[in-house]
Amino acid sequence: MATNSPGERILAYAGSTRNIAGCALALTGVVLVFLGVAGTYWPVVVAGLYGVGALLAPADRVRLTISHAEVESRQLGADLDTLLAEVGQNRFPDDVTTRVGALAEVLRGILRRADTLTSSPDHLHIVSQTIRDYLPSSLETYANLPRSRALTRRGERERSAHEELLAQLDLLDTQLRKVAESVYRGDEQALRDQGRFLRDRFGGSGLDL
């Protein structure tokens, strides 16, 4: 198993609880130096205090568990990548690939809010079905048609298969953007709640949204 590089290990230790605690006590030693308490042995005092702080500080907790939200979002993201790879291997018209790419960006934005998404079964169902059923079914049905037939209308008021596919993609885009708006609204509400907490805790603030 590959190990982290020395630089990565240094950066990890720099942000660790042990280093922070050691630095805090070392600063106390610096204060003692300025007060004239440490004397000529101040480097030893500062280093010793750092060592005490680093040794007494609790080790950083290791987090190995992965939440259900993360597992589901990762799997949906992987399924979306697989779908896009399949789309890339087929010769879809440019306007179709453009719309599919736009849908993918909306979906990825939603999937990055795993906890918010999985807290709403309706939203999770829409996203899941779009990636695993609605979108691939529409694209697959279209791809199996001869190109000449896909572009041909059967009547003046009847859409061609190409126009029908674009309409379905637009419908999915509209619905997914509603889901995204709801998810982002949850983020905004969480920020407002945090702002109210801080104002209650520390007084007035200019952070109102």
Short mmCIF file of C-alpha atoms in Angstrom, two decimals:
data_model
loop_
_atom_site.label_atom_id
_atom_site.label_comp_id
_atom_site.label_asym_id
_atom_site.label_seq_id
_atom_site.Cartn_x
_atom_site.Cartn_y
_atom_site.Cartn_z
CA MET A 1 0.00 0.00 0.00
CA ALA A 2 1.39 3.39 -0.99
CA THR A 3 2.33 5.81 1.79
CA ASN A 4 1.92 9.53 1.85
CA SER A 5 4.85 11.66 0.73
CA PRO A 6 6.96 13.46 3.39
CA GLY A 7 5.38 16.75 2.34
CA GLU A 8 1.87 15.37 2.83
CA ARG A 9 2.77 13.97 6.24
CA ILE A 10 4.21 17.34 7.29
CA LEU A 11 1.06 19.16 6.17
CA ALA A 12 -1.12 16.63 7.99
CA TYR A 13 0.85 17.06 11.22
CA ALA A 14 0.78 20.86 10.90
CA GLY A 15 -3.01 20.79 11.16
CA SER A 16 -3.15 18.11 13.84
CA THR A 17 -4.43 18.55 17.38
CA ARG A 18 -1.01 17.67 18.79
CA ASN A 19 0.79 20.39 16.82
CA ILE A 20 -1.83 23.01 17.68
CA ALA A 21 -1.65 22.16 21.39
CA GLY A 22 2.16 22.18 21.30
CA CYS A 23 2.23 25.58 19.58
CA ALA A 24 -0.20 26.99 22.13
CA LEU A 25 2.05 26.01 25.04
CA ALA A 26 5.15 27.13 23.14
CA LEU A 27 3.57 30.58 22.81
CA THR A 28 3.20 30.59 26.56
CA GLY A 29 6.94 30.02 26.73
CA VAL A 30 7.52 32.97 24.40
CA VAL A 31 5.45 35.14 26.72
CA LEU A 32 7.61 33.99 29.64
CA VAL A 33 10.68 35.00 27.66
CA PHE A 34 9.38 38.53 27.21
CA LEU A 35 8.55 38.66 30.91
CA GLY A 36 12.12 37.68 31.71
CA VAL A 37 11.10 34.48 33.50
CA ALA A 38 12.72 31.95 31.16
CA GLY A 39 16.24 33.40 31.35
CA THR A 40 19.07 32.23 29.11
CA TYR A 41 17.53 28.78 28.74
CA TRP A 42 14.46 30.10 26.98
CA PRO A 43 14.92 27.89 23.87
CA VAL A 44 14.79 24.81 26.09
CA VAL A 45 11.73 26.16 27.91
CA VAL A 46 9.86 26.89 24.66
CA ALA A 47 10.79 23.53 23.12
CA GLY A 48 9.90 21.72 26.32
CA LEU A 49 6.49 23.37 26.55
CA TYR A 50 5.82 22.49 22.92
CA GLY A 51 6.71 18.87 23.63
CA VAL A 52 4.46 18.74 26.69
CA GLY A 53 1.53 20.14 24.74
CA ALA A 54 2.06 17.75 21.84
CA LEU A 55 2.34 14.73 24.13
CA LEU A 56 -0.66 15.54 26.31
CA ALA A 57 -3.00 16.49 23.48
CA PRO A 58 -5.43 13.76 22.40
CA ALA A 59 -4.67 12.13 19.07
CA ASP A 60 -6.79 13.16 16.10
CA ARG A 61 -9.81 10.92 15.70
CA VAL A 62 -9.74 8.61 12.72
CA ARG A 63 -12.91 8.63 10.64
CA LEU A 64 -13.38 5.44 8.65
CA THR A 65 -17.15 5.19 8.55
CA ILE A 66 -19.00 6.50 5.50
CA SER A 67 -22.56 7.73 5.83
CA HIS A 68 -25.41 6.26 3.83
CA ALA A 69 -25.77 9.63 2.10
CA GLU A 70 -22.16 9.52 0.90
CA VAL A 71 -22.45 5.91 -0.28
CA GLU A 72 -25.64 6.58 -2.26
CA SER A 73 -24.35 9.82 -3.78
CA ARG A 74 -21.05 8.22 -4.78
CA GLN A 75 -22.85 5.33 -6.46
CA LEU A 76 -25.19 7.68 -8.30
CA GLY A 77 -22.19 9.73 -9.40
CA ALA A 78 -20.49 6.59 -10.68
CA ASP A 79 -23.64 5.57 -12.54
CA LEU A 80 -23.84 9.04 -14.08
CA ASP A 81 -20.21 8.81 -15.25
CA THR A 82 -20.94 5.41 -16.81
CA LEU A 83 -23.96 6.81 -18.62
CA LEU A 84 -21.99 9.79 -19.95
CA ALA A 85 -19.25 7.46 -21.18
CA GLU A 86 -21.88 5.45 -23.08
CA VAL A 87 -23.30 8.63 -24.55
CA GLY A 88 -19.83 9.67 -25.67
CA GLN A 89 -19.39 6.40 -27.57
CA ASN A 90 -22.56 6.98 -29.62
CA ARG A 91 -23.07 9.59 -32.30
CA PHE A 92 -25.74 11.81 -30.83
CA PRO A 93 -26.42 15.19 -32.46
CA ASP A 94 -24.63 18.17 -30.94
CA ASP A 95 -27.80 19.68 -29.47
CA VAL A 96 -28.51 16.40 -27.67
CA THR A 97 -25.01 16.07 -26.21
CA THR A 98 -25.13 19.73 -25.13
CA ARG A 99 -28.38 19.19 -23.24
CA VAL A 100 -27.13 15.96 -21.69
CA GLY A 101 -23.96 17.77 -20.55
CA ALA A 102 -26.07 20.52 -18.96
CA LEU A 103 -28.18 17.92 -17.18
CA ALA A 104 -25.04 16.21 -15.89
CA GLU A 105 -23.77 19.48 -14.39
CA VAL A 106 -27.05 20.03 -12.57
CA LEU A 107 -26.99 16.45 -11.29
CA ARG A 108 -23.40 16.72 -10.08
CA GLY A 109 -24.24 19.91 -8.20
CA ILE A 110 -27.11 18.15 -6.45
CA LEU A 111 -25.02 15.06 -5.65
CA ARG A 112 -22.43 17.23 -3.91
CA ARG A 113 -25.13 17.98 -1.29
CA ALA A 114 -25.41 14.33 -0.27
CA ASP A 115 -26.91 14.83 3.20
CA THR A 116 -29.47 17.37 2.01
CA LEU A 117 -30.42 15.21 -0.96
CA THR A 118 -30.89 11.97 0.96
CA SER A 119 -32.95 13.74 3.64
CA SER A 120 -35.67 14.22 0.99
CA PRO A 121 -36.92 10.87 -0.38
CA ASP A 122 -38.82 12.60 -3.21
CA HIS A 123 -35.76 14.48 -4.42
CA LEU A 124 -33.54 11.42 -4.10
CA HIS A 125 -36.05 9.39 -6.10
CA ILE A 126 -36.12 11.95 -8.93
CA VAL A 127 -32.32 12.14 -9.10
CA SER A 128 -31.90 8.38 -8.87
CA GLN A 129 -34.53 7.63 -11.50
CA THR A 130 -33.18 10.30 -13.82
CA ILE A 131 -29.70 8.78 -13.76
CA ARG A 132 -30.72 5.14 -13.77
CA ASP A 133 -33.95 5.13 -15.76
CA TYR A 134 -35.45 8.27 -17.31
CA LEU A 135 -32.38 9.68 -19.04
CA PRO A 136 -30.81 6.41 -20.26
CA SER A 137 -34.21 5.12 -21.48
CA SER A 138 -34.86 8.24 -23.57
CA LEU A 139 -31.35 8.21 -25.03
CA GLU A 140 -31.34 4.48 -25.70
CA THR A 141 -34.69 4.55 -27.51
CA TYR A 142 -33.50 7.43 -29.69
CA ALA A 143 -30.10 5.83 -30.41
CA ASN A 144 -31.77 2.65 -31.68
CA LEU A 145 -33.66 4.55 -34.38
CA PRO A 146 -32.15 5.01 -37.84
CA ARG A 147 -30.87 8.60 -38.09
CA SER A 148 -33.09 9.42 -41.08
CA ARG A 149 -36.17 8.22 -39.24
CA ALA A 150 -35.24 10.10 -36.06
CA LEU A 151 -35.18 13.39 -37.94
CA THR A 152 -38.36 12.85 -39.96
CA ARG A 153 -41.80 14.04 -38.89
CA ARG A 154 -44.76 11.68 -39.47
CA GLY A 155 -47.27 14.53 -39.59
CA GLU A 156 -47.48 18.29 -39.45
CA ARG A 157 -48.41 18.33 -35.78
CA GLU A 158 -46.34 15.35 -34.73
CA ARG A 159 -42.82 15.78 -33.45
CA SER A 160 -39.91 13.99 -34.99
CA ALA A 161 -38.06 11.57 -32.71
CA HIS A 162 -35.28 14.14 -32.48
CA GLU A 163 -37.67 16.88 -31.38
CA GLU A 164 -39.34 14.50 -28.93
CA LEU A 165 -36.01 13.63 -27.34
CA LEU A 166 -35.10 17.31 -26.94
CA ALA A 167 -38.49 17.96 -25.34
CA GLN A 168 -37.91 15.10 -22.87
CA LEU A 169 -34.44 16.40 -22.02
CA ASP A 170 -35.86 19.88 -21.45
CA LEU A 171 -38.53 18.42 -19.17
CA LEU A 172 -35.90 16.58 -17.12
CA ASP A 173 -33.79 19.74 -16.96
CA THR A 174 -36.72 21.77 -15.63
CA GLN A 175 -37.53 19.21 -12.95
CA LEU A 176 -33.91 18.76 -11.87
CA ARG A 177 -33.41 22.51 -11.56
CA LYS A 178 -36.39 22.58 -9.19
CA VAL A 179 -34.70 19.90 -7.10
CA ALA A 180 -31.42 21.83 -7.19
CA GLU A 181 -33.19 25.03 -6.13
CA SER A 182 -34.74 23.22 -3.18
CA VAL A 183 -31.38 21.74 -2.17
CA TYR A 184 -29.61 25.10 -2.39
CA ARG A 185 -32.46 26.73 -0.50
CA GLY A 186 -31.73 24.28 2.30
CA ASP A 187 -28.10 25.46 2.31
CA GLU A 188 -29.24 29.08 2.49
CA GLN A 189 -31.61 28.27 5.35
CA ALA A 190 -28.78 26.54 7.22
CA LEU A 191 -26.67 29.69 6.78
CA ARG A 192 -29.51 31.85 8.09
CA ASP A 193 -29.93 29.54 11.08
CA GLN A 194 -26.21 29.81 11.78
CA GLY A 195 -26.45 33.60 11.52
CA ARG A 196 -29.30 33.70 14.03
CA PHE A 197 -27.33 31.50 16.39
CA LEU A 198 -24.26 33.76 16.16
CA ARG A 199 -26.33 36.91 16.68
CA ASP A 200 -28.01 35.37 19.71
CA ARG A 201 -24.64 34.25 21.03
CA PHE A 202 -22.47 37.27 20.27
CA GLY A 203 -24.81 40.16 19.55
CA GLY A 204 -25.64 42.12 16.40
CA SER A 205 -24.10 41.26 13.04
CA GLY A 206 -24.13 42.45 9.48
CA LEU A 207 -24.45 38.90 8.11
CA ASP A 208 -28.21 39.05 7.42
CA LEU A 209 -29.23 37.52 4.10
#
